[in-house]
Amino acid sequence: MADTTEPTRRDFIHIASGAASVVGVGFFAWPLIDQMNPSADTMALATIELDISNIEEGQQVVAKWQGKPVFIRYRTPAEIAAADAVDVASLRDKQTDDERLIPGPDGKLKPQYLVAIGVCTHLGCVPLFDPNDEKGGEYRGWFCPCHGSHYDNSGRIRKGPAPKNLEIPPYWYITDTVLEIGKEAVV
Ligand code: FES
């Protein structure tokens, strides 16, 4: 008999595609990596494994981890350069872009992937992603429409009431394109 109390990670990761993947009314049409009708047991699962090989440059997917959205954004070279060029001293929550990244299996940072918990650090709304339009905020990162917080593409707060950068979850690269969220690499 199947053990229903401990679903495997693969069981509850559903990689959706196409029209069924839109999240939220009026939100940008994100591809969605989601769990389907999670049980309480699943919600409590500590880690999720994600294959991110299908994300295209300039695109974002949203996973759910412990009931929270997690943004996985594949940044363009121009976006990475813009994030690197920011004067950290000018930031409210001072972090370099590199400090918000982790290395891949080869030990080098993977600046193309920005992984952040998609919960505004003001009062918890889910910020909007639209890198090509002001709906994504003045810094073309994310914009929280609840009270007007603007984040850059590194998830750093740049304008508005949010006090902190978007939180980076614990995660590590199992391979170049497979992440495990909820656990850090053992080094
Ligand atoms: S909850 Fe995001 S700005 Fe208030």
Short mmCIF file of N, CA and C and ligand atoms in Angstrom, two decimals:
data_model
loop_
_atom_site.label_atom_id
_atom_site.label_comp_id
_atom_site.label_asym_id
_atom_site.label_seq_id
_atom_site.Cartn_x
_atom_site.Cartn_y
_atom_site.Cartn_z
N MET A 1 0.84 -1.20 0.00
CA MET A 1 0.00 0.00 0.00
C MET A 1 0.88 1.26 0.00
N ALA A 2 0.46 2.20 -0.77
CA ALA A 2 1.29 3.41 -0.88
C ALA A 2 1.33 4.16 0.44
N ASP A 3 2.46 4.72 0.70
CA ASP A 3 2.60 5.53 1.90
C ASP A 3 2.16 6.95 1.59
N THR A 4 1.02 7.36 2.12
CA THR A 4 0.49 8.69 1.79
C THR A 4 1.04 9.77 2.68
N THR A 5 1.80 9.40 3.68
CA THR A 5 2.29 10.44 4.58
C THR A 5 3.59 11.05 4.10
N GLU A 6 4.30 10.33 3.20
CA GLU A 6 5.57 10.86 2.75
C GLU A 6 5.66 10.83 1.23
N PRO A 7 5.00 11.76 0.59
CA PRO A 7 5.07 11.78 -0.86
C PRO A 7 6.49 12.09 -1.31
N THR A 8 6.91 11.48 -2.39
CA THR A 8 8.23 11.82 -2.89
C THR A 8 8.19 13.22 -3.45
N ARG A 9 9.37 13.80 -3.55
CA ARG A 9 9.40 15.17 -4.07
C ARG A 9 8.87 15.20 -5.49
N ARG A 10 9.22 14.19 -6.26
CA ARG A 10 8.78 14.16 -7.65
C ARG A 10 7.26 14.09 -7.71
N ASP A 11 6.66 13.41 -6.76
CA ASP A 11 5.21 13.27 -6.79
C ASP A 11 4.51 14.61 -6.73
N PHE A 12 5.04 15.50 -5.97
CA PHE A 12 4.26 16.70 -5.77
C PHE A 12 4.74 17.90 -6.56
N ILE A 13 5.78 17.71 -7.32
CA ILE A 13 6.19 18.79 -8.20
C ILE A 13 5.51 18.60 -9.55
N HIS A 14 4.74 19.54 -9.88
CA HIS A 14 4.06 19.47 -11.17
C HIS A 14 4.58 20.62 -12.00
N ILE A 15 5.13 20.32 -13.12
CA ILE A 15 5.61 21.39 -13.99
C ILE A 15 4.55 21.63 -15.04
N ALA A 16 3.85 22.71 -14.86
CA ALA A 16 2.76 23.02 -15.76
C ALA A 16 3.29 23.81 -16.94
N SER A 17 2.58 23.77 -17.99
CA SER A 17 2.96 24.58 -19.14
C SER A 17 1.70 25.02 -19.85
N GLY A 18 1.85 26.06 -20.65
CA GLY A 18 0.75 26.49 -21.47
C GLY A 18 -0.26 27.30 -20.71
N ALA A 19 -1.48 27.32 -21.22
CA ALA A 19 -2.49 28.24 -20.72
C ALA A 19 -2.86 28.00 -19.28
N ALA A 20 -2.71 26.79 -18.80
CA ALA A 20 -3.12 26.50 -17.43
C ALA A 20 -2.13 27.04 -16.42
N SER A 21 -1.07 27.68 -16.89
CA SER A 21 0.01 28.06 -15.98
C SER A 21 -0.08 29.47 -15.43
N VAL A 22 -1.08 30.20 -15.82
CA VAL A 22 -1.16 31.59 -15.38
C VAL A 22 -1.56 31.64 -13.91
N VAL A 23 -0.86 32.46 -13.18
CA VAL A 23 -1.14 32.58 -11.76
C VAL A 23 -1.75 33.93 -11.48
N GLY A 24 -2.89 33.92 -10.87
CA GLY A 24 -3.42 35.18 -10.37
C GLY A 24 -4.04 36.04 -11.45
N VAL A 25 -5.08 36.73 -11.08
CA VAL A 25 -5.77 37.58 -12.04
C VAL A 25 -4.91 38.80 -12.34
N GLY A 26 -4.69 39.05 -13.60
CA GLY A 26 -3.95 40.24 -13.99
C GLY A 26 -2.45 40.09 -13.85
N PHE A 27 -1.98 38.95 -13.43
CA PHE A 27 -0.55 38.76 -13.29
C PHE A 27 0.06 38.43 -14.64
N PHE A 28 1.33 38.68 -14.76
CA PHE A 28 2.07 38.28 -15.94
C PHE A 28 1.94 36.77 -16.09
N ALA A 29 1.91 36.31 -17.32
CA ALA A 29 1.67 34.89 -17.57
C ALA A 29 2.92 34.07 -17.30
N TRP A 30 3.14 33.81 -16.06
CA TRP A 30 4.31 33.02 -15.68
C TRP A 30 4.07 31.55 -15.94
N PRO A 31 5.07 30.87 -16.45
CA PRO A 31 5.00 29.41 -16.33
C PRO A 31 5.03 29.08 -14.83
N LEU A 32 4.39 28.08 -14.47
CA LEU A 32 4.24 27.78 -13.05
C LEU A 32 4.73 26.38 -12.73
N ILE A 33 5.57 26.32 -11.73
CA ILE A 33 5.89 25.01 -11.16
C ILE A 33 5.13 24.97 -9.86
N ASP A 34 4.25 24.05 -9.75
CA ASP A 34 3.33 24.13 -8.62
C ASP A 34 3.06 22.73 -8.09
N GLN A 35 2.56 22.68 -6.90
CA GLN A 35 2.04 21.43 -6.40
C GLN A 35 0.53 21.48 -6.57
N MET A 36 -0.06 20.35 -6.80
CA MET A 36 -1.49 20.33 -7.06
C MET A 36 -2.23 19.92 -5.81
N ASN A 37 -3.14 20.79 -5.38
CA ASN A 37 -3.97 20.51 -4.22
C ASN A 37 -3.17 19.88 -3.09
N PRO A 38 -2.23 20.60 -2.57
CA PRO A 38 -1.34 19.98 -1.59
C PRO A 38 -2.07 19.61 -0.31
N SER A 39 -1.72 18.46 0.20
CA SER A 39 -2.23 18.07 1.50
C SER A 39 -1.40 18.76 2.56
N ALA A 40 -1.86 18.68 3.78
CA ALA A 40 -1.08 19.28 4.88
C ALA A 40 0.29 18.64 4.96
N ASP A 41 0.34 17.33 4.70
CA ASP A 41 1.63 16.64 4.74
C ASP A 41 2.58 17.22 3.70
N THR A 42 2.02 17.42 2.50
CA THR A 42 2.86 17.95 1.43
C THR A 42 3.32 19.35 1.73
N MET A 43 2.41 20.17 2.25
CA MET A 43 2.76 21.55 2.57
C MET A 43 3.93 21.61 3.54
N ALA A 44 4.00 20.61 4.38
CA ALA A 44 5.04 20.64 5.40
C ALA A 44 6.36 20.09 4.89
N LEU A 45 6.33 19.51 3.68
CA LEU A 45 7.55 18.92 3.16
C LEU A 45 8.68 19.94 3.15
N ALA A 46 9.81 19.55 3.62
CA ALA A 46 10.87 20.52 3.85
C ALA A 46 11.58 20.97 2.59
N THR A 47 11.67 20.09 1.60
CA THR A 47 12.43 20.46 0.41
C THR A 47 11.64 20.11 -0.85
N ILE A 48 11.94 20.83 -1.92
CA ILE A 48 11.40 20.48 -3.23
C ILE A 48 12.55 20.49 -4.23
N GLU A 49 12.41 19.64 -5.23
CA GLU A 49 13.43 19.54 -6.27
C GLU A 49 12.82 20.06 -7.57
N LEU A 50 13.54 20.92 -8.24
CA LEU A 50 13.00 21.57 -9.43
C LEU A 50 13.95 21.43 -10.60
N ASP A 51 13.43 20.98 -11.72
CA ASP A 51 14.18 20.99 -12.97
C ASP A 51 13.92 22.34 -13.63
N ILE A 52 14.95 23.15 -13.76
CA ILE A 52 14.75 24.49 -14.32
C ILE A 52 15.27 24.60 -15.76
N SER A 53 15.50 23.46 -16.37
CA SER A 53 16.09 23.49 -17.71
C SER A 53 15.16 24.08 -18.76
N ASN A 54 13.86 24.12 -18.46
CA ASN A 54 12.92 24.65 -19.45
C ASN A 54 12.69 26.16 -19.33
N ILE A 55 13.27 26.79 -18.34
CA ILE A 55 13.09 28.24 -18.23
C ILE A 55 13.94 28.90 -19.32
N GLU A 56 13.35 29.84 -20.00
CA GLU A 56 14.10 30.54 -21.04
C GLU A 56 14.62 31.87 -20.51
N GLU A 57 15.67 32.33 -21.14
CA GLU A 57 16.26 33.61 -20.74
C GLU A 57 15.19 34.71 -20.75
N GLY A 58 15.17 35.49 -19.69
CA GLY A 58 14.19 36.56 -19.59
C GLY A 58 12.89 36.14 -18.95
N GLN A 59 12.78 34.85 -18.64
CA GLN A 59 11.53 34.31 -18.12
C GLN A 59 11.66 34.01 -16.63
N GLN A 60 10.52 33.88 -16.01
CA GLN A 60 10.49 33.50 -14.59
C GLN A 60 9.51 32.35 -14.41
N VAL A 61 9.81 31.44 -13.53
CA VAL A 61 8.82 30.46 -13.09
C VAL A 61 8.59 30.68 -11.60
N VAL A 62 7.46 30.19 -11.16
CA VAL A 62 7.12 30.31 -9.74
C VAL A 62 6.87 28.91 -9.21
N ALA A 63 7.61 28.55 -8.19
CA ALA A 63 7.40 27.28 -7.51
C ALA A 63 6.70 27.57 -6.19
N LYS A 64 6.19 26.56 -5.56
CA LYS A 64 5.69 26.74 -4.19
C LYS A 64 6.50 25.85 -3.27
N TRP A 65 6.95 26.46 -2.22
CA TRP A 65 7.76 25.75 -1.23
C TRP A 65 7.23 26.13 0.15
N GLN A 66 6.81 25.13 0.87
CA GLN A 66 6.25 25.35 2.20
C GLN A 66 5.15 26.42 2.16
N GLY A 67 4.34 26.37 1.11
CA GLY A 67 3.20 27.27 1.00
C GLY A 67 3.53 28.66 0.50
N LYS A 68 4.80 28.89 0.20
CA LYS A 68 5.19 30.23 -0.27
C LYS A 68 5.61 30.16 -1.74
N PRO A 69 5.34 31.24 -2.50
CA PRO A 69 5.87 31.27 -3.86
C PRO A 69 7.38 31.50 -3.84
N VAL A 70 8.05 30.82 -4.72
CA VAL A 70 9.49 31.06 -4.90
C VAL A 70 9.71 31.41 -6.37
N PHE A 71 10.31 32.56 -6.59
CA PHE A 71 10.61 32.99 -7.95
C PHE A 71 11.95 32.40 -8.39
N ILE A 72 11.96 31.83 -9.57
CA ILE A 72 13.23 31.43 -10.20
C ILE A 72 13.28 32.16 -11.52
N ARG A 73 14.18 33.10 -11.59
CA ARG A 73 14.23 34.00 -12.75
C ARG A 73 15.53 33.77 -13.50
N TYR A 74 15.41 33.61 -14.79
CA TYR A 74 16.57 33.42 -15.66
C TYR A 74 16.89 34.80 -16.24
N ARG A 75 17.90 35.44 -15.69
CA ARG A 75 18.19 36.83 -16.05
C ARG A 75 19.01 36.92 -17.33
N THR A 76 18.78 37.99 -18.05
CA THR A 76 19.55 38.25 -19.27
C THR A 76 20.91 38.84 -18.88
N PRO A 77 21.88 38.81 -19.79
CA PRO A 77 23.16 39.47 -19.50
C PRO A 77 22.98 40.94 -19.14
N ALA A 78 22.07 41.63 -19.81
CA ALA A 78 21.85 43.05 -19.49
C ALA A 78 21.29 43.22 -18.08
N GLU A 79 20.41 42.32 -17.67
CA GLU A 79 19.86 42.39 -16.31
C GLU A 79 20.95 42.12 -15.27
N ILE A 80 21.80 41.16 -15.56
CA ILE A 80 22.89 40.85 -14.62
C ILE A 80 23.82 42.05 -14.51
N ALA A 81 24.14 42.64 -15.65
CA ALA A 81 25.03 43.81 -15.63
C ALA A 81 24.40 44.95 -14.85
N ALA A 82 23.09 45.15 -15.00
CA ALA A 82 22.41 46.22 -14.27
C ALA A 82 22.44 45.94 -12.77
N ALA A 83 22.27 44.70 -12.39
CA ALA A 83 22.28 44.35 -10.96
C ALA A 83 23.68 44.55 -10.37
N ASP A 84 24.69 44.22 -11.16
CA ASP A 84 26.08 44.37 -10.72
C ASP A 84 26.49 45.83 -10.58
N ALA A 85 25.90 46.68 -11.39
CA ALA A 85 26.32 48.08 -11.46
C ALA A 85 25.75 48.93 -10.32
N VAL A 86 24.86 48.37 -9.54
CA VAL A 86 24.21 49.15 -8.48
C VAL A 86 25.22 49.51 -7.38
N ASP A 87 25.16 50.74 -6.93
CA ASP A 87 26.00 51.19 -5.82
C ASP A 87 25.38 50.66 -4.52
N VAL A 88 26.03 49.65 -3.95
CA VAL A 88 25.45 48.98 -2.79
C VAL A 88 25.24 49.95 -1.62
N ALA A 89 26.11 50.95 -1.52
CA ALA A 89 25.97 51.91 -0.41
C ALA A 89 24.65 52.67 -0.48
N SER A 90 24.07 52.71 -1.65
CA SER A 90 22.82 53.46 -1.81
C SER A 90 21.59 52.61 -1.44
N LEU A 91 21.80 51.35 -1.16
CA LEU A 91 20.66 50.45 -0.93
C LEU A 91 20.18 50.49 0.52
N ARG A 92 18.91 50.30 0.69
CA ARG A 92 18.32 50.22 2.03
C ARG A 92 18.80 48.95 2.75
N ASP A 93 18.80 47.87 2.05
CA ASP A 93 19.23 46.57 2.59
C ASP A 93 20.45 46.17 1.76
N LYS A 94 21.61 46.50 2.29
CA LYS A 94 22.84 46.50 1.48
C LYS A 94 23.35 45.08 1.20
N GLN A 95 23.19 44.67 -0.03
CA GLN A 95 23.71 43.37 -0.48
C GLN A 95 24.15 43.50 -1.92
N THR A 96 25.31 42.95 -2.21
CA THR A 96 25.70 42.88 -3.62
C THR A 96 24.85 41.82 -4.30
N ASP A 97 24.85 41.89 -5.63
CA ASP A 97 24.14 40.85 -6.37
C ASP A 97 24.77 39.49 -6.09
N ASP A 98 26.09 39.45 -6.06
CA ASP A 98 26.78 38.16 -5.84
C ASP A 98 26.39 37.55 -4.50
N GLU A 99 26.15 38.39 -3.51
CA GLU A 99 25.79 37.85 -2.19
C GLU A 99 24.41 37.19 -2.20
N ARG A 100 23.68 37.40 -3.27
CA ARG A 100 22.34 36.83 -3.37
C ARG A 100 22.31 35.61 -4.31
N LEU A 101 23.48 35.15 -4.68
CA LEU A 101 23.60 34.02 -5.59
C LEU A 101 24.34 32.89 -4.89
N ILE A 102 24.25 31.72 -5.50
CA ILE A 102 25.06 30.61 -4.98
C ILE A 102 25.77 29.94 -6.15
N PRO A 103 26.85 29.21 -5.85
CA PRO A 103 27.56 28.55 -6.93
C PRO A 103 26.84 27.29 -7.42
N GLY A 104 27.12 26.97 -8.67
CA GLY A 104 26.64 25.71 -9.23
C GLY A 104 27.61 24.59 -8.91
N PRO A 105 27.42 23.43 -9.52
CA PRO A 105 28.28 22.28 -9.23
C PRO A 105 29.75 22.53 -9.55
N ASP A 106 30.04 23.47 -10.45
CA ASP A 106 31.44 23.75 -10.78
C ASP A 106 32.09 24.75 -9.82
N GLY A 107 31.34 25.17 -8.82
CA GLY A 107 31.90 26.08 -7.82
C GLY A 107 31.81 27.55 -8.21
N LYS A 108 31.30 27.83 -9.39
CA LYS A 108 31.17 29.23 -9.83
C LYS A 108 29.74 29.70 -9.66
N LEU A 109 29.61 30.99 -9.32
CA LEU A 109 28.27 31.57 -9.20
C LEU A 109 27.52 31.43 -10.51
N LYS A 110 26.23 31.31 -10.39
CA LYS A 110 25.39 31.22 -11.58
C LYS A 110 24.49 32.47 -11.61
N PRO A 111 25.04 33.58 -12.11
CA PRO A 111 24.30 34.85 -12.02
C PRO A 111 23.03 34.87 -12.87
N GLN A 112 22.93 33.94 -13.82
CA GLN A 112 21.71 33.96 -14.65
C GLN A 112 20.47 33.57 -13.85
N TYR A 113 20.64 32.82 -12.77
CA TYR A 113 19.48 32.39 -12.00
C TYR A 113 19.38 33.15 -10.68
N LEU A 114 18.30 33.87 -10.53
CA LEU A 114 18.03 34.55 -9.26
C LEU A 114 16.85 33.82 -8.63
N VAL A 115 17.07 33.31 -7.44
CA VAL A 115 16.04 32.55 -6.72
C VAL A 115 15.67 33.34 -5.47
N ALA A 116 14.40 33.65 -5.31
CA ALA A 116 13.98 34.46 -4.16
C ALA A 116 12.56 34.09 -3.76
N ILE A 117 12.28 34.22 -2.50
CA ILE A 117 10.92 33.99 -2.03
C ILE A 117 10.05 35.15 -2.48
N GLY A 118 8.93 34.84 -3.13
CA GLY A 118 8.09 35.86 -3.73
C GLY A 118 7.08 36.45 -2.78
N VAL A 119 7.57 36.93 -1.66
CA VAL A 119 6.70 37.53 -0.65
C VAL A 119 7.28 38.89 -0.29
N CYS A 120 6.52 39.93 -0.53
CA CYS A 120 6.98 41.28 -0.23
C CYS A 120 7.31 41.41 1.25
N THR A 121 8.44 42.03 1.53
CA THR A 121 8.89 42.12 2.92
C THR A 121 8.18 43.24 3.68
N HIS A 122 7.24 43.90 3.05
CA HIS A 122 6.43 44.89 3.78
C HIS A 122 5.33 44.14 4.52
N LEU A 123 4.29 43.76 3.82
CA LEU A 123 3.19 43.07 4.49
C LEU A 123 2.77 41.79 3.79
N GLY A 124 3.65 41.27 2.94
CA GLY A 124 3.45 39.90 2.49
C GLY A 124 2.70 39.67 1.20
N CYS A 125 2.45 40.69 0.40
CA CYS A 125 1.84 40.45 -0.91
C CYS A 125 2.85 39.79 -1.85
N VAL A 126 2.34 39.28 -2.95
CA VAL A 126 3.22 38.66 -3.94
C VAL A 126 3.55 39.70 -5.01
N PRO A 127 4.80 40.09 -5.13
CA PRO A 127 5.17 41.11 -6.13
C PRO A 127 4.97 40.61 -7.57
N LEU A 128 4.76 41.55 -8.46
CA LEU A 128 4.54 41.25 -9.88
C LEU A 128 5.85 41.28 -10.64
N PHE A 129 5.91 40.40 -11.64
CA PHE A 129 7.08 40.31 -12.50
C PHE A 129 6.69 40.76 -13.90
N ASP A 130 7.37 41.73 -14.42
CA ASP A 130 7.23 42.08 -15.82
C ASP A 130 8.44 42.92 -16.21
N PRO A 131 9.49 42.26 -16.69
CA PRO A 131 10.74 42.98 -16.94
C PRO A 131 10.67 43.97 -18.09
N ASN A 132 9.61 43.88 -18.89
CA ASN A 132 9.54 44.73 -20.07
C ASN A 132 8.53 45.86 -19.96
N ASP A 133 8.01 46.03 -18.77
CA ASP A 133 6.96 47.02 -18.63
C ASP A 133 7.01 47.54 -17.19
N GLU A 134 6.46 48.73 -17.01
CA GLU A 134 6.49 49.31 -15.66
C GLU A 134 5.63 48.53 -14.67
N LYS A 135 4.83 47.58 -15.14
CA LYS A 135 4.11 46.73 -14.19
C LYS A 135 5.10 45.96 -13.31
N GLY A 136 6.32 45.79 -13.82
CA GLY A 136 7.36 45.13 -13.04
C GLY A 136 8.15 46.09 -12.17
N GLY A 137 7.72 47.33 -12.13
CA GLY A 137 8.36 48.30 -11.25
C GLY A 137 9.41 49.14 -11.96
N GLU A 138 9.81 50.20 -11.28
CA GLU A 138 10.74 51.15 -11.89
C GLU A 138 12.11 50.55 -12.15
N TYR A 139 12.43 49.47 -11.46
CA TYR A 139 13.75 48.87 -11.60
C TYR A 139 13.69 47.56 -12.39
N ARG A 140 12.55 47.32 -13.01
CA ARG A 140 12.36 46.15 -13.88
C ARG A 140 12.73 44.84 -13.16
N GLY A 141 12.42 44.85 -11.87
CA GLY A 141 12.61 43.62 -11.11
C GLY A 141 11.25 43.04 -10.79
N TRP A 142 10.70 43.48 -9.66
CA TRP A 142 9.35 43.13 -9.28
C TRP A 142 8.70 44.37 -8.66
N PHE A 143 7.40 44.41 -8.76
CA PHE A 143 6.65 45.52 -8.18
C PHE A 143 5.55 44.96 -7.31
N CYS A 144 5.48 45.44 -6.09
CA CYS A 144 4.39 45.02 -5.19
C CYS A 144 3.29 46.07 -5.26
N PRO A 145 2.14 45.69 -5.81
CA PRO A 145 1.08 46.67 -6.01
C PRO A 145 0.32 47.02 -4.73
N CYS A 146 0.55 46.28 -3.67
CA CYS A 146 -0.24 46.54 -2.46
C CYS A 146 0.03 47.94 -1.91
N HIS A 147 1.31 48.29 -1.79
CA HIS A 147 1.64 49.62 -1.29
C HIS A 147 2.79 50.25 -2.06
N GLY A 148 3.14 49.66 -3.19
CA GLY A 148 4.09 50.31 -4.07
C GLY A 148 5.56 50.10 -3.75
N SER A 149 5.96 48.86 -3.49
CA SER A 149 7.39 48.60 -3.31
C SER A 149 7.99 48.13 -4.63
N HIS A 150 9.15 48.70 -4.95
CA HIS A 150 9.86 48.36 -6.19
C HIS A 150 11.13 47.59 -5.83
N TYR A 151 11.30 46.44 -6.44
CA TYR A 151 12.50 45.62 -6.25
C TYR A 151 13.26 45.56 -7.57
N ASP A 152 14.58 45.46 -7.48
CA ASP A 152 15.35 45.29 -8.72
C ASP A 152 15.41 43.81 -9.09
N ASN A 153 16.15 43.51 -10.16
CA ASN A 153 16.11 42.12 -10.65
C ASN A 153 16.92 41.17 -9.77
N SER A 154 17.58 41.72 -8.75
CA SER A 154 18.23 40.89 -7.74
C SER A 154 17.30 40.69 -6.53
N GLY A 155 16.10 41.28 -6.61
CA GLY A 155 15.16 41.19 -5.50
C GLY A 155 15.48 42.15 -4.37
N ARG A 156 16.27 43.16 -4.67
CA ARG A 156 16.63 44.12 -3.62
C ARG A 156 15.63 45.27 -3.61
N ILE A 157 15.24 45.67 -2.43
CA ILE A 157 14.26 46.76 -2.32
C ILE A 157 14.92 48.07 -2.74
N ARG A 158 14.25 48.79 -3.64
CA ARG A 158 14.82 50.02 -4.16
C ARG A 158 13.95 51.24 -3.86
N LYS A 159 12.65 51.01 -3.68
CA LYS A 159 11.76 52.14 -3.47
C LYS A 159 10.45 51.61 -2.88
N GLY A 160 9.83 52.40 -1.99
CA GLY A 160 8.58 51.96 -1.40
C GLY A 160 8.78 51.51 0.04
N PRO A 161 7.72 51.06 0.68
CA PRO A 161 7.78 50.84 2.13
C PRO A 161 8.46 49.55 2.59
N ALA A 162 8.72 48.61 1.70
CA ALA A 162 9.30 47.33 2.17
C ALA A 162 10.67 47.58 2.80
N PRO A 163 10.93 46.97 3.94
CA PRO A 163 12.19 47.25 4.64
C PRO A 163 13.37 46.42 4.18
N LYS A 164 13.10 45.27 3.59
CA LYS A 164 14.18 44.32 3.30
C LYS A 164 14.09 43.82 1.86
N ASN A 165 15.19 43.26 1.41
CA ASN A 165 15.21 42.59 0.11
C ASN A 165 14.33 41.34 0.15
N LEU A 166 13.90 40.89 -1.01
CA LEU A 166 13.21 39.60 -1.05
C LEU A 166 14.14 38.54 -0.46
N GLU A 167 13.58 37.70 0.35
CA GLU A 167 14.40 36.70 1.04
C GLU A 167 14.88 35.63 0.06
N ILE A 168 16.12 35.21 0.23
CA ILE A 168 16.66 34.10 -0.56
C ILE A 168 16.44 32.82 0.25
N PRO A 169 15.77 31.84 -0.33
CA PRO A 169 15.56 30.61 0.43
C PRO A 169 16.84 29.79 0.47
N PRO A 170 16.95 28.85 1.38
CA PRO A 170 18.06 27.90 1.28
C PRO A 170 17.86 27.04 0.03
N TYR A 171 18.89 26.87 -0.76
CA TYR A 171 18.80 25.98 -1.92
C TYR A 171 20.20 25.64 -2.39
N TRP A 172 20.28 24.66 -3.26
CA TRP A 172 21.56 24.30 -3.87
C TRP A 172 21.31 23.66 -5.22
N TYR A 173 22.37 23.63 -6.01
CA TYR A 173 22.28 23.04 -7.34
C TYR A 173 22.70 21.57 -7.27
N ILE A 174 21.76 20.70 -7.52
CA ILE A 174 22.08 19.27 -7.61
C ILE A 174 22.87 19.03 -8.90
N THR A 175 22.39 19.65 -9.98
CA THR A 175 23.11 19.69 -11.25
C THR A 175 23.02 21.13 -11.73
N ASP A 176 23.52 21.38 -12.93
CA ASP A 176 23.45 22.74 -13.48
C ASP A 176 22.02 23.25 -13.58
N THR A 177 21.09 22.35 -13.77
CA THR A 177 19.71 22.79 -14.01
C THR A 177 18.68 22.10 -13.10
N VAL A 178 19.14 21.54 -12.02
CA VAL A 178 18.20 20.98 -11.04
C VAL A 178 18.54 21.56 -9.68
N LEU A 179 17.53 22.18 -9.08
CA LEU A 179 17.70 22.80 -7.77
C LEU A 179 16.99 21.99 -6.70
N GLU A 180 17.51 22.09 -5.51
CA GLU A 180 16.75 21.63 -4.36
C GLU A 180 16.56 22.83 -3.45
N ILE A 181 15.31 23.16 -3.21
CA ILE A 181 14.98 24.30 -2.35
C ILE A 181 14.59 23.78 -0.97
N GLY A 182 15.15 24.41 0.03
CA GLY A 182 14.85 24.00 1.40
C GLY A 182 16.08 23.44 2.09
N LYS A 183 17.15 23.35 1.34
CA LYS A 183 18.36 22.75 1.90
C LYS A 183 19.58 23.41 1.25
N GLU A 184 20.62 23.61 2.00
CA GLU A 184 21.83 24.18 1.43
C GLU A 184 22.81 23.08 1.10
N ALA A 185 23.73 23.38 0.17
CA ALA A 185 24.72 22.39 -0.22
C ALA A 185 25.60 22.04 0.95
N VAL A 186 25.96 20.78 1.03
CA VAL A 186 26.94 20.37 2.04
C VAL A 186 28.31 20.55 1.41
N VAL A 187 29.14 21.37 2.04
CA VAL A 187 30.47 21.62 1.46
C VAL A 187 31.56 21.06 2.33
S1 FES B 1 2.89 44.39 1.01
FE1 FES B 1 4.23 44.96 -0.61
S2 FES B 1 4.34 47.10 -0.45
FE2 FES B 1 3.06 46.55 1.20
#
